[in-house]
Short mmCIF file of C-alpha atoms in Angstrom, two decimals:
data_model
loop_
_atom_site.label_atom_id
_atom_site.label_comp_id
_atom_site.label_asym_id
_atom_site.label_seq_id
_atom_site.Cartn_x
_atom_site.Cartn_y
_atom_site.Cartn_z
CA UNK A 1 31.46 -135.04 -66.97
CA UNK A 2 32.75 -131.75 -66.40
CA UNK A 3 36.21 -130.90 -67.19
CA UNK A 4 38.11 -128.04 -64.48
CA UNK A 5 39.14 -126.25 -67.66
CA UNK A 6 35.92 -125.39 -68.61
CA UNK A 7 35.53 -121.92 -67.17
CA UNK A 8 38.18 -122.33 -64.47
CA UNK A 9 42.36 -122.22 -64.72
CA UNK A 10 44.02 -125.50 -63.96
CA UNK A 11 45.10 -125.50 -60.48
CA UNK A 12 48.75 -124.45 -59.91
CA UNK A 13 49.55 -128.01 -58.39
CA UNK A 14 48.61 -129.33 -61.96
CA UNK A 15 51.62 -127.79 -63.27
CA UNK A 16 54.58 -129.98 -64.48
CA UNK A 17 57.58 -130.33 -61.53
CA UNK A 18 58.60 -133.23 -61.87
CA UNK A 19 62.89 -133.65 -61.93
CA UNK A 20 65.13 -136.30 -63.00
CA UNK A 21 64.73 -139.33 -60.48
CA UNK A 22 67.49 -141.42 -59.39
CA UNK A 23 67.65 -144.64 -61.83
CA UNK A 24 67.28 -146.81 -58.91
CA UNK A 25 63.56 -145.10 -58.15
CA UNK A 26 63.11 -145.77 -62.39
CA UNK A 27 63.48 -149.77 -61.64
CA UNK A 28 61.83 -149.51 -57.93
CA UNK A 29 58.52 -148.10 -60.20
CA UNK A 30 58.47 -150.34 -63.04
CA UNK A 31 58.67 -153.08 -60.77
CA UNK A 32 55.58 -151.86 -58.62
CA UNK A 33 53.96 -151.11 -61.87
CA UNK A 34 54.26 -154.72 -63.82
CA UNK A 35 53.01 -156.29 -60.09
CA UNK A 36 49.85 -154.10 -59.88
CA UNK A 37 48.69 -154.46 -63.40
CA UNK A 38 49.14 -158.19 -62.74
CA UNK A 39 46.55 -157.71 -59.98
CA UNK A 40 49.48 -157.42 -57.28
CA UNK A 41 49.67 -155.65 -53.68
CA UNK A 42 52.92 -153.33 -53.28
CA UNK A 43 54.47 -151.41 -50.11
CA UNK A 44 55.24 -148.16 -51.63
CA UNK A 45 56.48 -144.66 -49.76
CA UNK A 46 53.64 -141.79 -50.84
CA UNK A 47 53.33 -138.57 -50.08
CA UNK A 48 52.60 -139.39 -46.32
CA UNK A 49 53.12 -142.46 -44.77
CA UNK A 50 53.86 -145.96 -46.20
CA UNK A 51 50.85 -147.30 -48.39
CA UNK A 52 49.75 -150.78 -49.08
CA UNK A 53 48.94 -150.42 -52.72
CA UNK A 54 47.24 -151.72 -55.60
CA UNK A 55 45.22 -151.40 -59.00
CA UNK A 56 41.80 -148.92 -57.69
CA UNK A 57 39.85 -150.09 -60.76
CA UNK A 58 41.20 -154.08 -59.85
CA UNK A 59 38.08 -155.29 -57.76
CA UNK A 60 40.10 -158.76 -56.52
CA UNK A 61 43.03 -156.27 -55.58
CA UNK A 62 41.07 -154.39 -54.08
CA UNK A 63 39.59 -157.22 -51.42
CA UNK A 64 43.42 -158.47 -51.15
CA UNK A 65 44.25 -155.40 -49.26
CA UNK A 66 40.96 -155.44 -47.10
CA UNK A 67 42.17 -159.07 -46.43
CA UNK A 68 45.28 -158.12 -45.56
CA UNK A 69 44.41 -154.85 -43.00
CA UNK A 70 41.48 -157.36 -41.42
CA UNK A 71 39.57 -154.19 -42.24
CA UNK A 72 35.63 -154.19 -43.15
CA UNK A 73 34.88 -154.12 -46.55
CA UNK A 74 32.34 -150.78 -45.59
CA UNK A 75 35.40 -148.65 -44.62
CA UNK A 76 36.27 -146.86 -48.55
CA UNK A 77 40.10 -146.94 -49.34
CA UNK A 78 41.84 -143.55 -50.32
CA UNK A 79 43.24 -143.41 -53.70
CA UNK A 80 46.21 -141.33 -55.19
CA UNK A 81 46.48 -139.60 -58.79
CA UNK A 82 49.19 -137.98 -60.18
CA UNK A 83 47.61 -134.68 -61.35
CA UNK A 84 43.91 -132.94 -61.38
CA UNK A 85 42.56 -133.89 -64.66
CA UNK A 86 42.48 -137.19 -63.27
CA UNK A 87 40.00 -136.91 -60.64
CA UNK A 88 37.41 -135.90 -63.42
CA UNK A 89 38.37 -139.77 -64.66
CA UNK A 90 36.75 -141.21 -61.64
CA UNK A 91 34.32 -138.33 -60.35
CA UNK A 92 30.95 -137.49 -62.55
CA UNK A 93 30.67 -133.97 -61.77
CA UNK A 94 34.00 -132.35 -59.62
CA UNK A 95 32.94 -129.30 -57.62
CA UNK A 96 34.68 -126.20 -58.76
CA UNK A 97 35.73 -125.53 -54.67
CA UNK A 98 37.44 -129.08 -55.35
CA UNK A 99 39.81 -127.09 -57.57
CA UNK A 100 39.85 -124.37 -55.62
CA UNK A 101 41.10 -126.26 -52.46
CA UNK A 102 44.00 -128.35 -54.51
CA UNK A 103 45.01 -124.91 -55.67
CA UNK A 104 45.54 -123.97 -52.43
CA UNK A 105 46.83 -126.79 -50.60
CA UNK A 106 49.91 -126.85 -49.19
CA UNK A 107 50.27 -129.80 -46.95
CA UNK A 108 49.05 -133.54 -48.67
CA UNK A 109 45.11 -133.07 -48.26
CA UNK A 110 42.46 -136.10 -50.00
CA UNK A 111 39.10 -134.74 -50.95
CA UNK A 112 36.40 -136.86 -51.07
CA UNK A 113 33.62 -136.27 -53.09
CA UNK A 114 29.91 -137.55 -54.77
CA UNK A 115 29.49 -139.66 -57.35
CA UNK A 116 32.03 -141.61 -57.90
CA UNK A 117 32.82 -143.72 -61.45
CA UNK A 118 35.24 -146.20 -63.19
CA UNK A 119 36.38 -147.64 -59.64
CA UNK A 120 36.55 -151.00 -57.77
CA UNK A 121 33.31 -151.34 -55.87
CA UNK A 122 35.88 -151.83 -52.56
CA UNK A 123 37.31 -148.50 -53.07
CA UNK A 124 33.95 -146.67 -53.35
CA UNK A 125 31.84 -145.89 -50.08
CA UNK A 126 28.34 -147.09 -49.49
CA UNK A 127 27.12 -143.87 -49.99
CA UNK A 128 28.32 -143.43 -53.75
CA UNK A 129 31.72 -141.23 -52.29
CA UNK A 130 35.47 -141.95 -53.07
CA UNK A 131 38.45 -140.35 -51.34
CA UNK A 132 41.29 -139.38 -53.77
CA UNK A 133 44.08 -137.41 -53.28
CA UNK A 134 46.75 -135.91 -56.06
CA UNK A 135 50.40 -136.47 -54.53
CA UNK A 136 53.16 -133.85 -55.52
CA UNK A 137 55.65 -136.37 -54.13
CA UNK A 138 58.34 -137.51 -56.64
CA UNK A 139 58.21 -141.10 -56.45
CA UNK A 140 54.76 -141.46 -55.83
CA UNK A 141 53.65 -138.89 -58.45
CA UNK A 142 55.89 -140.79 -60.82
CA UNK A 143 54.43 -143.96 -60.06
CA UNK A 144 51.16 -142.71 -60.29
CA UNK A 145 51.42 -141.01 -63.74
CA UNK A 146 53.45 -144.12 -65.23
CA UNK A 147 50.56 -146.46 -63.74
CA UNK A 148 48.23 -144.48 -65.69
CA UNK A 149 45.20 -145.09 -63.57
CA UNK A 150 44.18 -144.11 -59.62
CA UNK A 151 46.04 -146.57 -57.25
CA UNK A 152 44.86 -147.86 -53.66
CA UNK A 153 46.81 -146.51 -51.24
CA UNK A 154 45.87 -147.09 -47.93
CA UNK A 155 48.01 -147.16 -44.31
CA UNK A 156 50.60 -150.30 -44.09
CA UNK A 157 48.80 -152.06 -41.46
CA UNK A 158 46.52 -154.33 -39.57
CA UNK A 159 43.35 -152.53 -38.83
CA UNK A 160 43.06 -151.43 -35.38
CA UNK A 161 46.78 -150.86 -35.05
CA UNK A 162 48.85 -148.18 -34.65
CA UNK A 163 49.70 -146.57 -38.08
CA UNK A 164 53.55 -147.12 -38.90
CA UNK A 165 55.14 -143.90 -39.49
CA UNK A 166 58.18 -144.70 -41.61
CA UNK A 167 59.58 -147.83 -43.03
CA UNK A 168 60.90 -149.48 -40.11
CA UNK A 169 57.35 -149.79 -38.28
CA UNK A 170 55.64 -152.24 -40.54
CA UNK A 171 54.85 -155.24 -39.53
CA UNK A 172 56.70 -158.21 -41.00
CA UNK A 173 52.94 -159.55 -41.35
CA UNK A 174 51.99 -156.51 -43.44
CA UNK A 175 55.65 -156.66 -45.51
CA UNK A 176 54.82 -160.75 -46.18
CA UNK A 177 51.69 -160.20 -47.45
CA UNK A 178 52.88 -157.14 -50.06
CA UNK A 179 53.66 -159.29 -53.68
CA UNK A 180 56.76 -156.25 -54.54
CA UNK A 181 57.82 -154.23 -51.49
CA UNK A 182 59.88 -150.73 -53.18
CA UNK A 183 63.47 -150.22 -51.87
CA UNK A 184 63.18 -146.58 -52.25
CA UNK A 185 63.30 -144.41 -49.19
CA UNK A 186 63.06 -146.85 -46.88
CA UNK A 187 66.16 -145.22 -44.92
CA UNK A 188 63.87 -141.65 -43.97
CA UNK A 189 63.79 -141.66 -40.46
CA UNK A 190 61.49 -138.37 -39.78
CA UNK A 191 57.96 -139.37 -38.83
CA UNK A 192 55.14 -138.65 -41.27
CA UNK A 193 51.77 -138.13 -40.95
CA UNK A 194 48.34 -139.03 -42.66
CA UNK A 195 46.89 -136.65 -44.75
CA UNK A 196 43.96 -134.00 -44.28
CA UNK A 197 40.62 -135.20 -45.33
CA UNK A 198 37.90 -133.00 -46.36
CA UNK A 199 34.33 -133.89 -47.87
CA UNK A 200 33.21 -132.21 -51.16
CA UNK A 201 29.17 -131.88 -51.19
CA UNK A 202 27.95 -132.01 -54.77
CA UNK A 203 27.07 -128.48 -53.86
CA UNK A 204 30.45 -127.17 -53.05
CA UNK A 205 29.65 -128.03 -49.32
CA UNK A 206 33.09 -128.36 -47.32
CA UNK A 207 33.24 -130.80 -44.57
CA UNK A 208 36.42 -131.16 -42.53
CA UNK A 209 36.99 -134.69 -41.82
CA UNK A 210 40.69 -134.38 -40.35
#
């Protein structure tokens, strides 16, 4: 496995900015955290939009969610991390234009790339790929880093459907279904927006996906 220290600087959105969080976000994460480790699905605000969420490395988790979006197993789920030394946890070799791009990135943006490792076979595409993205959100990034492993987080609802932008479009079907739903920032009202996806060939090859 390589590590992106060897022969390359850390990536500037590796660096440490996280602030004090409001104590009801503290209890909102450990709550999400004890029900995913237990194998749980949780409605969570990322980065983006609203995520249905669970354990990545959880394999029954994992088909929970794909049970609960009606989606086909074939479609990989995107992950989140809280920093870049985690994607070399669950990709063999990263490609040093991988660092180059989260350097860079100034929007949310998941990278996908070869080779994937130490992840639910639901969350890893037939092809050996695995989307993961590294959120610079507060909450999320906070969740993320006190889960201690990548996290399934893919759009709150029903396949085929239109893709809630904020709290107040999910489904009740899609909130039932969720075993902790988080009470932070459910009251944002601006629209948000899926990330950018772009492919990582073991190469360095750049695909842009969206």
């Amino acid at each position: 496995m390589k590590s992106h220290t060897a022969g390359k600087r850390e990536p500037i959105c590796g660096v440490d900015k996280r602030r004090a969080l409001p104590p009801e976000w503290l209890d909102d994460i450990r709550e999400a955290v004890r029900v995913m480790r237990a194998g749980g699905l949780v409605l969570m605000p990322t980065d983006t939009i609203w995520g249905l969420a669970c354990d990545a490395t959880n394999a029954a988790a994992v088909e929970r969610v794909f049970a609960a979006k009606r989606r086909s197993d074939a479609k990989a789920l995107i992950t989140l991390v809280d920093k870049p030394a985690m994607v070399s946890r669950y990709v063999r070799t990263v490609p040093d234009a991988a660092w180059d791009l989260m350097d860079v990135a100034d929007k949310p943006l998941t990278l996908v790339y070869d080779d994937a490792q130490g992840l639910a076979a639901g969350v890893v595409a037939n092809d050996g790929s695995v989307a993961i993205r590294v959120t610079q959100e507060p909450f999320s990034r906070a969740l993320c880093q006190r889960m201690g492993r990548a996290i399934v987080s893919t759009s709150a609802n029903i396949s085929g459907q239109t893709t809630p932008r904020r709290f107040a479009d999910i489904s009740t079907e899609i909130k039932t279904v969720a075993d902790y739903v988080c009470r932070s920032r459910r009251e944002e009202t601006a629209p948000k927006a899926p990330s950018g996806i772009i492919k990582i060939g073991r190469g360095g090859e750049v695909k842009i996906i969206r």
